[in-house]
XYZ file of N, CA and C in Angstrom:
111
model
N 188.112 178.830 -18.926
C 186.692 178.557 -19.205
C 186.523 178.075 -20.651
N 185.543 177.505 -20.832
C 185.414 176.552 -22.169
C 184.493 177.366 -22.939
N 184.004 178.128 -23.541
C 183.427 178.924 -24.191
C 182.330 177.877 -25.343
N 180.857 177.298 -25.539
C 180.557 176.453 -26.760
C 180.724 177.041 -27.819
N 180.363 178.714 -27.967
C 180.609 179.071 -29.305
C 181.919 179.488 -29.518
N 182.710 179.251 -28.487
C 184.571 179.576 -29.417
C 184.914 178.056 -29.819
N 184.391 176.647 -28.818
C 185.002 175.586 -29.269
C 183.962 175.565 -30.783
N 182.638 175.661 -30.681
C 182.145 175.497 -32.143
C 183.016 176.231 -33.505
N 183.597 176.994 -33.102
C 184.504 178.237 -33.870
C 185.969 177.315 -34.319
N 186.438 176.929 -33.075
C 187.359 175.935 -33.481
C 187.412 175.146 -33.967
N 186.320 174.066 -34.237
C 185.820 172.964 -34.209
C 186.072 173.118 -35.910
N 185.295 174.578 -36.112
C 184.974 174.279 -37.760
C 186.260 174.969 -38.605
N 187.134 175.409 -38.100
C 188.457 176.327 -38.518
C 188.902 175.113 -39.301
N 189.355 174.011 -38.622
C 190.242 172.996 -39.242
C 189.121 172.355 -40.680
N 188.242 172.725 -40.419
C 187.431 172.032 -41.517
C 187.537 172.948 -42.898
N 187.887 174.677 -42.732
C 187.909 175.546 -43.238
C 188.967 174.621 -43.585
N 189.686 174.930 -43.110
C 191.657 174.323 -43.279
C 191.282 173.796 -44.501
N 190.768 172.943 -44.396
C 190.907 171.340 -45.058
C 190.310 171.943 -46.208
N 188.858 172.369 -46.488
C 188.600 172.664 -48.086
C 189.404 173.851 -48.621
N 189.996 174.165 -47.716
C 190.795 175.001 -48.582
C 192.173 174.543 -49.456
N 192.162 174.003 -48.714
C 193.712 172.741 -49.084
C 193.331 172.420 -49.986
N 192.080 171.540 -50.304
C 191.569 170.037 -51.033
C 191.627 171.203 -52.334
N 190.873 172.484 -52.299
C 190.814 173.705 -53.274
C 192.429 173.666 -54.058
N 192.717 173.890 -53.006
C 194.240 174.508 -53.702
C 194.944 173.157 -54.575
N 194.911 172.007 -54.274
C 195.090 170.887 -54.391
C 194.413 170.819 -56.006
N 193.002 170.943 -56.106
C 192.411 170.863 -57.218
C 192.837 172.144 -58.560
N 193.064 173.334 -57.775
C 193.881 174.354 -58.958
C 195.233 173.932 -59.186
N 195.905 173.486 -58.634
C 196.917 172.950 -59.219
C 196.852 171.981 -60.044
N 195.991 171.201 -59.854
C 195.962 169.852 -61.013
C 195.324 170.591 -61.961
N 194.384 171.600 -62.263
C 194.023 172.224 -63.369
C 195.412 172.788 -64.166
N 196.171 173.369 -63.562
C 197.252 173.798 -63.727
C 197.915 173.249 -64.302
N 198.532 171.939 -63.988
C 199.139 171.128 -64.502
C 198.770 170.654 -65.740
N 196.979 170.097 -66.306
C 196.680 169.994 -67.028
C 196.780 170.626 -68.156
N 196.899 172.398 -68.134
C 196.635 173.263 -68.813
C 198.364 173.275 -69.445
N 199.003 173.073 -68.598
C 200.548 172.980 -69.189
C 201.053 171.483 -69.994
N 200.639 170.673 -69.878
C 200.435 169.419 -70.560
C 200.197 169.454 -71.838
N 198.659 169.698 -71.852
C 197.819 169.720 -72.720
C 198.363 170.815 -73.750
């Protein structure tokens, strides 16, 4: 059975995914900066 609020649940997980990445992505370049600099 197809459940709308588990696919809505799914739907938005990968989106979680993703700013979390793009996040982690952006502390590292702070990171990097801070060791540079």
């Amino acid at each position: 059975s197809t459940d709308p609020v588990a696919y809505r649940g799914g739907a938005l997980s990968p989106i979680k995914l993703n700013s979390g990445v793009k996040g982690g992505r952006e502390d590292e370049r702070k990171r990097t900066k801070q060791e540079t600099s």
